[in-house]
CSV table of C-alpha atoms in Angstrom, one decimal:
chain,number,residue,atom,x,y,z
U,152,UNK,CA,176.3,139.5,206.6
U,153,UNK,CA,175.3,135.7,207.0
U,154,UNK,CA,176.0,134.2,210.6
U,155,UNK,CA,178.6,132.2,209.0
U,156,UNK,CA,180.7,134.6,208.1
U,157,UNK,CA,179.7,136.6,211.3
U,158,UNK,CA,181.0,133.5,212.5
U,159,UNK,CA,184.6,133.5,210.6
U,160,UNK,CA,185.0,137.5,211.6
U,161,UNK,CA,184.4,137.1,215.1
U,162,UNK,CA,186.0,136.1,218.7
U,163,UNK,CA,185.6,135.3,222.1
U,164,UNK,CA,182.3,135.8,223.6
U,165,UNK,CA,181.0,137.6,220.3
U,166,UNK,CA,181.3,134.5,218.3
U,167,UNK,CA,179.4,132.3,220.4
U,168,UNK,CA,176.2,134.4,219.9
U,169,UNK,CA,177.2,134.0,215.7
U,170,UNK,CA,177.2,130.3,216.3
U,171,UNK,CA,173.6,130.1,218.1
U,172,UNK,CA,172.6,132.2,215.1
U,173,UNK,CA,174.1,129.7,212.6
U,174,UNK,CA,172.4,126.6,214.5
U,175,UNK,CA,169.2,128.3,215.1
U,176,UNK,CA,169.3,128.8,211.1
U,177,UNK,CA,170.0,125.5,210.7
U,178,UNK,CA,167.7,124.2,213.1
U,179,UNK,CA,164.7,126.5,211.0
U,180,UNK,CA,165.8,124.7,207.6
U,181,UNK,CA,165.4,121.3,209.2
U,182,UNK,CA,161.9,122.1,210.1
U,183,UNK,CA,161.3,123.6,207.1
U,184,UNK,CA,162.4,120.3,205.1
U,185,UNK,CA,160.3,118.2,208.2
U,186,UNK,CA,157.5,119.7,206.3
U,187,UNK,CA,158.1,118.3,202.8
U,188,UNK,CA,158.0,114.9,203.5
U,189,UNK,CA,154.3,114.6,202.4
U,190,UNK,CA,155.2,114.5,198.2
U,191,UNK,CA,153.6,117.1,196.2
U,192,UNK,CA,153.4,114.9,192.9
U,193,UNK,CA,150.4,113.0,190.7
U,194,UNK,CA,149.3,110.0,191.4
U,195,UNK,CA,147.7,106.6,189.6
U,196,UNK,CA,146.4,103.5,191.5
U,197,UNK,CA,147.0,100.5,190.0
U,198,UNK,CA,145.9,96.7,190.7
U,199,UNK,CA,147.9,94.1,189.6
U,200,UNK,CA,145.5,90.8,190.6
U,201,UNK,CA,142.5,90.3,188.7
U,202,UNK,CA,139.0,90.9,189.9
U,203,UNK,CA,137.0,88.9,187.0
U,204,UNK,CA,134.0,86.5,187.6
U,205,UNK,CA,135.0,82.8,187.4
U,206,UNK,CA,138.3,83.3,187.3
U,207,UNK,CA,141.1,82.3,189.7
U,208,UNK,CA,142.4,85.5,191.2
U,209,UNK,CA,145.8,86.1,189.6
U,210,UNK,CA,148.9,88.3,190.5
U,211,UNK,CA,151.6,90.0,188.2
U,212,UNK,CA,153.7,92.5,189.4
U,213,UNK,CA,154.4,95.6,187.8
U,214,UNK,CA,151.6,94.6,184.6
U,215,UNK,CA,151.0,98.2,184.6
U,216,UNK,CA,154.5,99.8,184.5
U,217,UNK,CA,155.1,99.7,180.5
U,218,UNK,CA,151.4,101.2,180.4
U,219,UNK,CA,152.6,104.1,182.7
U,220,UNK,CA,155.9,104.4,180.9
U,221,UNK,CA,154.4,105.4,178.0
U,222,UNK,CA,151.8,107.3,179.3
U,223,UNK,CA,154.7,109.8,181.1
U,224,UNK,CA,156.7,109.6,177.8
U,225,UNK,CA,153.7,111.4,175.9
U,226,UNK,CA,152.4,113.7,178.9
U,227,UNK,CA,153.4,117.2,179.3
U,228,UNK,CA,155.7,118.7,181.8
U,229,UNK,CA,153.5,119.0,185.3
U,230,UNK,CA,151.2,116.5,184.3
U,231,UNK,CA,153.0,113.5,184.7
U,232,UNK,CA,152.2,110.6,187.6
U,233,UNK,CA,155.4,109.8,190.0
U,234,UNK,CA,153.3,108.5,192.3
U,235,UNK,CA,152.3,104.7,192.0
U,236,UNK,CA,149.8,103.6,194.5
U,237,UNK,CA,149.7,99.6,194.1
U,238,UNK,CA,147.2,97.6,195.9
U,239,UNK,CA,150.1,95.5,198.1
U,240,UNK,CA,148.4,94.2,201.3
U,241,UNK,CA,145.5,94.0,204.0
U,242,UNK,CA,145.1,94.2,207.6
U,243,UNK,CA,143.3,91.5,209.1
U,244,UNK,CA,141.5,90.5,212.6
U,245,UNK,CA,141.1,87.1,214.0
U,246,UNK,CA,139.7,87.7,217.8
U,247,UNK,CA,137.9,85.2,219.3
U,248,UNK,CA,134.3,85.4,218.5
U,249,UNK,CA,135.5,88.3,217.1
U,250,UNK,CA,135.6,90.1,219.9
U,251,UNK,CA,137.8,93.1,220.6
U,252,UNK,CA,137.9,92.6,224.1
U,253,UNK,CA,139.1,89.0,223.4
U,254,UNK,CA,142.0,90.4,221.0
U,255,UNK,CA,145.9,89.1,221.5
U,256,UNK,CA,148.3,91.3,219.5
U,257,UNK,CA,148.9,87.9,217.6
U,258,UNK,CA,145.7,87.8,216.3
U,259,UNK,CA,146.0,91.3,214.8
U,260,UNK,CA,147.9,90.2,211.1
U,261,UNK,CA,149.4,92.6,208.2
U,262,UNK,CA,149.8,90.9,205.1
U,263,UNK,CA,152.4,91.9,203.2
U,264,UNK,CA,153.1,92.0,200.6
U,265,UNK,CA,150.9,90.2,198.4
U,266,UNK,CA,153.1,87.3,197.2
U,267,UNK,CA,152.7,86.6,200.8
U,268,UNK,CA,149.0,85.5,200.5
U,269,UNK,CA,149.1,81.6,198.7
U,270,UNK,CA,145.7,82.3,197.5
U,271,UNK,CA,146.9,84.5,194.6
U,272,UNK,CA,148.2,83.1,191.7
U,273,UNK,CA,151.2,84.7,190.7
U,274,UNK,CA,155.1,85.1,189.7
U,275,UNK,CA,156.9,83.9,193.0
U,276,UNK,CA,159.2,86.1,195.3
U,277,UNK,CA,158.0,89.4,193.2
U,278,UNK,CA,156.4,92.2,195.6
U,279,UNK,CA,154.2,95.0,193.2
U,280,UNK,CA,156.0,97.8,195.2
U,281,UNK,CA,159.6,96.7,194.4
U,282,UNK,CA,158.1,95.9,190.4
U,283,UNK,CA,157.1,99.7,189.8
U,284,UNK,CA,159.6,101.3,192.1
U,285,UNK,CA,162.0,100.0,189.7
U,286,UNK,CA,160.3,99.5,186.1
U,287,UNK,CA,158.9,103.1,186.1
U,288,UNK,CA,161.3,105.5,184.8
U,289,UNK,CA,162.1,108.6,186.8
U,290,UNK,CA,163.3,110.5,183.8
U,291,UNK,CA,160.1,110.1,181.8
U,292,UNK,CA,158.2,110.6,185.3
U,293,UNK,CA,160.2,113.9,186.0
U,294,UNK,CA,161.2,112.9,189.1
U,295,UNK,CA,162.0,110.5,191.9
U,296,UNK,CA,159.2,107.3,191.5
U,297,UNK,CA,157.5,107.0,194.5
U,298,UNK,CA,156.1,103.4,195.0
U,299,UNK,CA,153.0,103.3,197.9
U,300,UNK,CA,151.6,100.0,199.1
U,301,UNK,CA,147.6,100.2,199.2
U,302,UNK,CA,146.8,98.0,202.5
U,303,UNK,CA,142.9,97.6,203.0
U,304,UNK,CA,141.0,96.7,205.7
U,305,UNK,CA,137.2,96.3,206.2
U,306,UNK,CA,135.9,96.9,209.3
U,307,UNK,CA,132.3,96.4,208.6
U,308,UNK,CA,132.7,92.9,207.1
U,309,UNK,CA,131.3,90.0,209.0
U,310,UNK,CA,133.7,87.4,207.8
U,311,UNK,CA,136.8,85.7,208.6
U,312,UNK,CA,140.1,88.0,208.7
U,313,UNK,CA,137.3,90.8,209.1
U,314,UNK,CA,138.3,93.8,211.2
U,315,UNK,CA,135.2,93.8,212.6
U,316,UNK,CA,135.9,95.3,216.3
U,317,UNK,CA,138.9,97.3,215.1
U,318,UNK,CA,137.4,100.8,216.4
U,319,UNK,CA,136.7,99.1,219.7
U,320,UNK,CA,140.5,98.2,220.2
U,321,UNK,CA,141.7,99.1,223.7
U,322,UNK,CA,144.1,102.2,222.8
U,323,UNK,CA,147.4,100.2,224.0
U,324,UNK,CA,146.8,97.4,221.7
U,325,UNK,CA,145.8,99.2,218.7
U,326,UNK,CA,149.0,101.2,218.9
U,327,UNK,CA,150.9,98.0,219.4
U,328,UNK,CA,148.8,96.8,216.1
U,329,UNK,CA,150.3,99.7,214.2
U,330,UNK,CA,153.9,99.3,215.6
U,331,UNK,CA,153.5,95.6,213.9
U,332,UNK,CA,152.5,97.3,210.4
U,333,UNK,CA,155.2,99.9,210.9
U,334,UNK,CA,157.6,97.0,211.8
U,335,UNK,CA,157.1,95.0,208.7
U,336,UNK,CA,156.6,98.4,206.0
U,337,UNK,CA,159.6,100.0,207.3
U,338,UNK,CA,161.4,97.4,206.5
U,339,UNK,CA,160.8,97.2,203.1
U,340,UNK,CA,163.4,99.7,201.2
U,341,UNK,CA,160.7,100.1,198.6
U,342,UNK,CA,158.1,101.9,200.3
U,343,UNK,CA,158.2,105.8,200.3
U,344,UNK,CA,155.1,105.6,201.9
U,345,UNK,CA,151.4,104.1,202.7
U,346,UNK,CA,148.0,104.7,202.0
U,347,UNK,CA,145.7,102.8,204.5
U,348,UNK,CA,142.3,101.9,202.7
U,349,UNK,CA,140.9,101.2,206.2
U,350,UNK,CA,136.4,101.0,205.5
U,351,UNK,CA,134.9,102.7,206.7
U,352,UNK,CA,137.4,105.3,207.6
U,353,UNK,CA,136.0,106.8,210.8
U,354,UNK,CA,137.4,109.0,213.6
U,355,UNK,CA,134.8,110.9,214.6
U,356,UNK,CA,135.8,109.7,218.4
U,357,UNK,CA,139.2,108.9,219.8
U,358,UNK,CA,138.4,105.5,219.2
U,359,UNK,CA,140.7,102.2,217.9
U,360,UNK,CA,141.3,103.7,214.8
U,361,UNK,CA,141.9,106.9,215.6
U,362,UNK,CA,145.2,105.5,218.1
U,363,UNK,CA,146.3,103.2,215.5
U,364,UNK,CA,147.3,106.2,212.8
U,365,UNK,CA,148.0,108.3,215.6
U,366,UNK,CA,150.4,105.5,216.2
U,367,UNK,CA,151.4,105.2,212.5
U,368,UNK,CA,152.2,108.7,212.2
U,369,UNK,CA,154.6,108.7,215.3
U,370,UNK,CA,156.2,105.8,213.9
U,371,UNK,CA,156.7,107.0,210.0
U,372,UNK,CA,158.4,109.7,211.7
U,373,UNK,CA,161.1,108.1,213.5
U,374,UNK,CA,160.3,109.7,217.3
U,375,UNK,CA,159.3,106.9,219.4
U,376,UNK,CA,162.7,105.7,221.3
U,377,UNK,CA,163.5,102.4,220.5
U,378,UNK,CA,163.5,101.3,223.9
U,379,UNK,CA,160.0,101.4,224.2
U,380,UNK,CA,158.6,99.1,222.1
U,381,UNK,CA,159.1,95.4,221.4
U,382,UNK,CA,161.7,95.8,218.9
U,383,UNK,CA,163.6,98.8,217.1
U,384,UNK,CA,160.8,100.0,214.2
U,385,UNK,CA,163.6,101.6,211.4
U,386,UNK,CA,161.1,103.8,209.3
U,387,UNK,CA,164.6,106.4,208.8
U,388,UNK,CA,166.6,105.1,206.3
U,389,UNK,CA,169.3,106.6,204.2
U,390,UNK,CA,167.1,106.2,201.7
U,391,UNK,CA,164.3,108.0,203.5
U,392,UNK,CA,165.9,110.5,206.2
U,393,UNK,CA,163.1,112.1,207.1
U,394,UNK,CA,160.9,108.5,207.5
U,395,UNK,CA,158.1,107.8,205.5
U,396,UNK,CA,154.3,109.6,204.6
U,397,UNK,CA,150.8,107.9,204.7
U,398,UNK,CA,147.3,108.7,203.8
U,399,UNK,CA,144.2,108.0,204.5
U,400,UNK,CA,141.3,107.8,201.9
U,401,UNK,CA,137.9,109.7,203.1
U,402,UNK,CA,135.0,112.0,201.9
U,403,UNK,CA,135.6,115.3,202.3
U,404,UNK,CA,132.4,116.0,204.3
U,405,UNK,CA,134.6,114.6,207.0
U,406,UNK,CA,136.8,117.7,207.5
U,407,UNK,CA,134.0,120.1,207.9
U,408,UNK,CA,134.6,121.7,211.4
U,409,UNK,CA,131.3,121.6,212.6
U,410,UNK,CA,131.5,117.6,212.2
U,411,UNK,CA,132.8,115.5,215.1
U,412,UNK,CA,136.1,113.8,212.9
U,413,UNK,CA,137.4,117.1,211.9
U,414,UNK,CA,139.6,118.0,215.1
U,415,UNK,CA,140.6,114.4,215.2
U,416,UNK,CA,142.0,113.5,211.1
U,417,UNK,CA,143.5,117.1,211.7
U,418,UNK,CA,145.9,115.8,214.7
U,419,UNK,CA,146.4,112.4,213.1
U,420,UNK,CA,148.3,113.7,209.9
U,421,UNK,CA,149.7,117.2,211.0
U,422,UNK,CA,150.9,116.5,214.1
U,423,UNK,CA,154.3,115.2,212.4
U,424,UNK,CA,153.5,116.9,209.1
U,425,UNK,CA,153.7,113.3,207.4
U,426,UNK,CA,150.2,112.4,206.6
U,427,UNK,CA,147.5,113.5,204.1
U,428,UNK,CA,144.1,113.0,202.9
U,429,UNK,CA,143.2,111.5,199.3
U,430,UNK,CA,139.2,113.1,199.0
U,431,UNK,CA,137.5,110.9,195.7
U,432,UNK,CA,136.0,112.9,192.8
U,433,UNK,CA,134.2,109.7,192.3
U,434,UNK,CA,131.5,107.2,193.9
U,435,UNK,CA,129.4,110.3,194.6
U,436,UNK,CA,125.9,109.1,193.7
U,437,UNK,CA,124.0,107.7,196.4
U,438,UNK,CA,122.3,105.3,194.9
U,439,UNK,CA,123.3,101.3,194.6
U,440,UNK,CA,126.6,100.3,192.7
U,441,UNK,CA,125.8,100.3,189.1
U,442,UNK,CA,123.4,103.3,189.1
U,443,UNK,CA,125.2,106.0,186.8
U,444,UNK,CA,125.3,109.8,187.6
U,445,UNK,CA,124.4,111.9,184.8
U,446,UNK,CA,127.7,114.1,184.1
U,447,UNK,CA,126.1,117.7,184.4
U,448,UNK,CA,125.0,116.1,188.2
U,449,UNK,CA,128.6,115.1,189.0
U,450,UNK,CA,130.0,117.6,188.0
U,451,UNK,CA,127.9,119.7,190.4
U,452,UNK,CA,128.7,117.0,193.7
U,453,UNK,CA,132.7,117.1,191.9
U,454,UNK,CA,133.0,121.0,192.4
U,455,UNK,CA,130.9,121.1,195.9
U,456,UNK,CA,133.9,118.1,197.1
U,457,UNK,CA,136.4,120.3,195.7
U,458,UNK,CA,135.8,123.6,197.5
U,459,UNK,CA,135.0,121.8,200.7
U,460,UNK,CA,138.5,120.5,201.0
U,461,UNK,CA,139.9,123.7,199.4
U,462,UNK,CA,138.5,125.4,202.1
U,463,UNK,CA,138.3,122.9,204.7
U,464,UNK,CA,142.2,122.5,204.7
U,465,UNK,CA,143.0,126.1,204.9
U,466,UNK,CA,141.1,125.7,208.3
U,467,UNK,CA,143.1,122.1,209.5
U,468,UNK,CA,145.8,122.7,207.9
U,469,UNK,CA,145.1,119.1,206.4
U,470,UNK,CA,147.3,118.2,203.4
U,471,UNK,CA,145.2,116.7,200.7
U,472,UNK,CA,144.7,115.3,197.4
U,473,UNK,CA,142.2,114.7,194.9
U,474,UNK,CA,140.9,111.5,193.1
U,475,UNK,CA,139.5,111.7,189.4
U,476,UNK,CA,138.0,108.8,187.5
U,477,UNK,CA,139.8,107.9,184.2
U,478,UNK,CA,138.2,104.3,184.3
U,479,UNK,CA,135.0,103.3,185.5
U,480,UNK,CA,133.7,103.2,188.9
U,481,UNK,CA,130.5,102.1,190.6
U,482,UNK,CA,128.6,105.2,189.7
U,483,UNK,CA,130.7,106.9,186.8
U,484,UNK,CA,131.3,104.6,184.2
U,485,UNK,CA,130.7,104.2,180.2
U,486,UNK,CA,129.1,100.7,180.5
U,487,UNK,CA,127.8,98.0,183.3
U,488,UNK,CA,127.1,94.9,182.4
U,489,UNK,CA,124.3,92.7,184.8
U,490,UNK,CA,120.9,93.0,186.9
U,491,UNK,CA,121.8,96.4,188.7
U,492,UNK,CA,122.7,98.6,186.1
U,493,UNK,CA,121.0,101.4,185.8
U,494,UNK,CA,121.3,105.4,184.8
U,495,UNK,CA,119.9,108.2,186.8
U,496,UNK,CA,117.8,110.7,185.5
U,497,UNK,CA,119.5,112.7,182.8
U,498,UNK,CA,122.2,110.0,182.4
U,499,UNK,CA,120.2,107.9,179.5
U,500,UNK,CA,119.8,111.3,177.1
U,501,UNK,CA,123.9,111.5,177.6
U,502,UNK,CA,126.5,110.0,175.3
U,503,UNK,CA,128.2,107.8,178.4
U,504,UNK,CA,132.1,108.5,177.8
U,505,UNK,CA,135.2,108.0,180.5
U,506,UNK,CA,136.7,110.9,179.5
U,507,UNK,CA,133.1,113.0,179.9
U,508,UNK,CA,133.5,112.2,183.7
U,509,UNK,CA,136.6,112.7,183.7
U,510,UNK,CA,136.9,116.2,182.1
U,511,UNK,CA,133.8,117.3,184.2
U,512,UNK,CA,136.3,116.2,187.7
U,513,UNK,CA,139.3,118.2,186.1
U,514,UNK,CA,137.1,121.1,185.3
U,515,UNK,CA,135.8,120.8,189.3
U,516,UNK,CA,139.4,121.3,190.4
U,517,UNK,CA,140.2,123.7,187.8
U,518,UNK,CA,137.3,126.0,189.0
U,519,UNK,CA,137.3,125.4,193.1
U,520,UNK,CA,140.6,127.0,193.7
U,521,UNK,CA,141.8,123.6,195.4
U,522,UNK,CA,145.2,123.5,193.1
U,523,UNK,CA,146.1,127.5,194.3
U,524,UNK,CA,145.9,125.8,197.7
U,525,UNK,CA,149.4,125.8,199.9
U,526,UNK,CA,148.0,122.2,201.3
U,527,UNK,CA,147.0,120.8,197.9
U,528,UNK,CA,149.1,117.9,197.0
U,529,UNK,CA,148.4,116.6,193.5
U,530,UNK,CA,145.1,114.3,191.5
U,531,UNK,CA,145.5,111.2,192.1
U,532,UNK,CA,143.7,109.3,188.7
U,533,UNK,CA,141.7,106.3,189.4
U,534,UNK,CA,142.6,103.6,187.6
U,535,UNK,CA,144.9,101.0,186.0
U,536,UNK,CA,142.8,98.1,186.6
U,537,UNK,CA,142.3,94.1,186.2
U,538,UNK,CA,138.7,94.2,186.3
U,539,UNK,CA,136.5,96.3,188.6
U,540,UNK,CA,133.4,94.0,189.5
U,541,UNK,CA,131.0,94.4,192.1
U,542,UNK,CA,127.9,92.9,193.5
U,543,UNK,CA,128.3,90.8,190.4
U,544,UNK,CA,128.1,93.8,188.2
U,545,UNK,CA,130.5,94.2,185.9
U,546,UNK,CA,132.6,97.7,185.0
U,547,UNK,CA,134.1,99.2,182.0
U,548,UNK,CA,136.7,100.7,181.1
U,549,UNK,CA,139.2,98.5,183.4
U,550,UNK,CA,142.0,101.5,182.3
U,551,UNK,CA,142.0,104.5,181.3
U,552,UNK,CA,140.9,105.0,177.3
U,553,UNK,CA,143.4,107.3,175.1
U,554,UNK,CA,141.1,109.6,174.8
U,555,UNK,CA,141.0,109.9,178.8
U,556,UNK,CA,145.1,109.8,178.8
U,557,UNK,CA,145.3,112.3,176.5
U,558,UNK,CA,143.1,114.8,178.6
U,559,UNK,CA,145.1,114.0,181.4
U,560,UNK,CA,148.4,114.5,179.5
U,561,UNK,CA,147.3,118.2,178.6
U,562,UNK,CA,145.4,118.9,182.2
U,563,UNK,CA,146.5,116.8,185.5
């Protein structure tokens, strides 16, 4: 008999222990649903601006939404991307002498979203999270689109707007810093969520970064009173009851338990069961940008990344997903044009494909065990791009070939 019809049948002093069994059912199910709010689903990153040499950097909203579209429309059921990562915004840091001990909150600044920065070019009063949150189709996505501003930071740039000194951030002030992000996100009805491209991400002390997601994860929850901060940060909505997710983007070396950031990511994003980590398949040669890893050697650093969050996870409890290249990166990529380029050992005998890279990373996860893991999340497919240029070498392919999407139709 359920306690709610124990409930209905019974009087007096009787019933009142039905009802404590009824709420402490109820009370179970909301936990249980607390849990969910990290989305099991595929994702794709996508830039909208332009990253091309000698060109003015331009901003379109949404460019890649018909691309995606289609994509869904052909894929088969379970592989299909929901989950739009959109490069949106960036932290920024103007201390005097840049100097953390000189830091005002005021000179701690979130940009977003984009459109707010006058040095893009770009269609006015259009945001890239509201563009794909509502040109992606749900139906051809199987599910609820879930649109994630991409806000980076680099802390070891010695420029201007740098974050230089963020780690060194007196505790109190870097959670005020992340109240002001939360502030500004939370109030856009777009945002299911966040990913924080903060480099280099680093917690291996309880340092200025470590408070400011603790921060952020308190927030995206909806438990710190009102009362106690500045002004009310809304991250419930009606729209997102149970507040919003983040993630953070790191190696997976970092959750090994004998490593010093382990404990620390581990109590940032489980502590409200809203946080994950996004571990790349990808940029795993160590030599400079534009020197290619053969595939049969990525393959072998793909599946050792794999099982190391596979089994790393089980340990933290750390949510997690995995990031595959579909388009070229710094050290997987068909072709590089400029100076640098260059292929390891192994790489020049090869035929130098996308989708060679890309079926060695799916054959990583397939064979790790990561996707039978209760904390695995989704792959997360890098990238629908506008260029990808660095150190003045140049990258190609800027999006994933058909050849690429057509593997990922059949196996993400």
């Amino acid at each position: 008999m359920s306690c709610l019809q124990e409930w209905i049948r019974l009087s007096g002093k009787v019933r009142r222990h039905a009802c404590l069994c009824l709420l402490a059912v109820l009370a179970n199910h909301a936990v249980a649903s607390e849990s969910s709010v990290v989305p099991d689903a595929h994702g794709a990153w996508v830039y909208d601006v332009t990253n091309r040499p000698g060109e003015p950097r331009r901003y379109d909203p949404g460019y890649f939404a018909t691309g995606l579209n289609n994509y869904n429309r052909s894929a088969e059921e379970g592989h299909k991307i929901r989950l739009i990562y959109t490069y949106a915004g960036s932290l920024e840091m103007y201390c005097p002498g840049r100097k953390p001990d000189q830091c005002r909150l005021e000179d701690l600044v979130a940009v977003y979203p984009l459109n707010a920065d006058k040095r893009l070019h770009g269609a006015e009063g259009e945001a890239t999270v509201r563009a794909y949150a509502s040109k992606i189709d749900g139906a051809l996505a199987g599910g609820r689109v879930l649109a994630v501003p991409v806000i980076d930071g680099a802390i070891t740039g010695d420029y201007e707007g740098s974050m230089k000194g963020f780690n060194e951030l007196p505790r109190e002030l870097a959670r005020a810093f992340a109240d002001k992000v939360s502030r500004k996100i939370c109030s856009d009805p777009n945002v299911a969520g966040v990913q924080f491209d903060i480099e280099p991400f680093n917690v291996s002390e309880q340092n200025g970064q470590f408070h400011f997601y603790q921060r952020i994860a308190e927030n995206f929850a909806g438990t710190v009173p009102a009362t106690l901060r500045e002004s009310a940060v809304n991250c419930k909505t009606d729209d997102f009851p149970k507040g919003r997710f983040f993630s953070v983007f790191a190696s997976s070396n970092q959750m090994n338990p004998a490593g010093p950031a382990a404990k620390n990511i581990s109590e940032i994003l489980t502590k409200f069961n809203n946080g994950y980590l996004i571990a790349p398949l990808y940029d795993l040669g160590s030599g400079p940008p534009g020197h290619a890893l053969s595939v049969t050697e990525y393959q072998k650093r793909a599946e050792r990344h794999a099982k190391q969050m596979a089994k790393w996870s089980a340990q933290s409890g750390v949510k997690f997903q995995l990031g595959v290249p579909a388009s070229a990166t710094v050290h997987e990529h068909a072709y590089c044009r400029g100076g640098g380029c260059s292929r390891a050992p192994g790489a020049a005998a090869e035929v130098p494909t996308q989708d060679a890279y890309l079926r060695a990373a799916l054959d990583a996860i397939d064979s790790s065990g990561a996707r039978q893991s209760p904390h695995f999340r989704g792959v997360s497919v890098w990238g629908w791009t506008r260029g990808v240029t660095v150190h003045g070498l140049q990258f190609e392919p800027q999006v994933p070939p058909w050849n690429a999407l057509s593997l990922l139709g059949k196996r993400l």
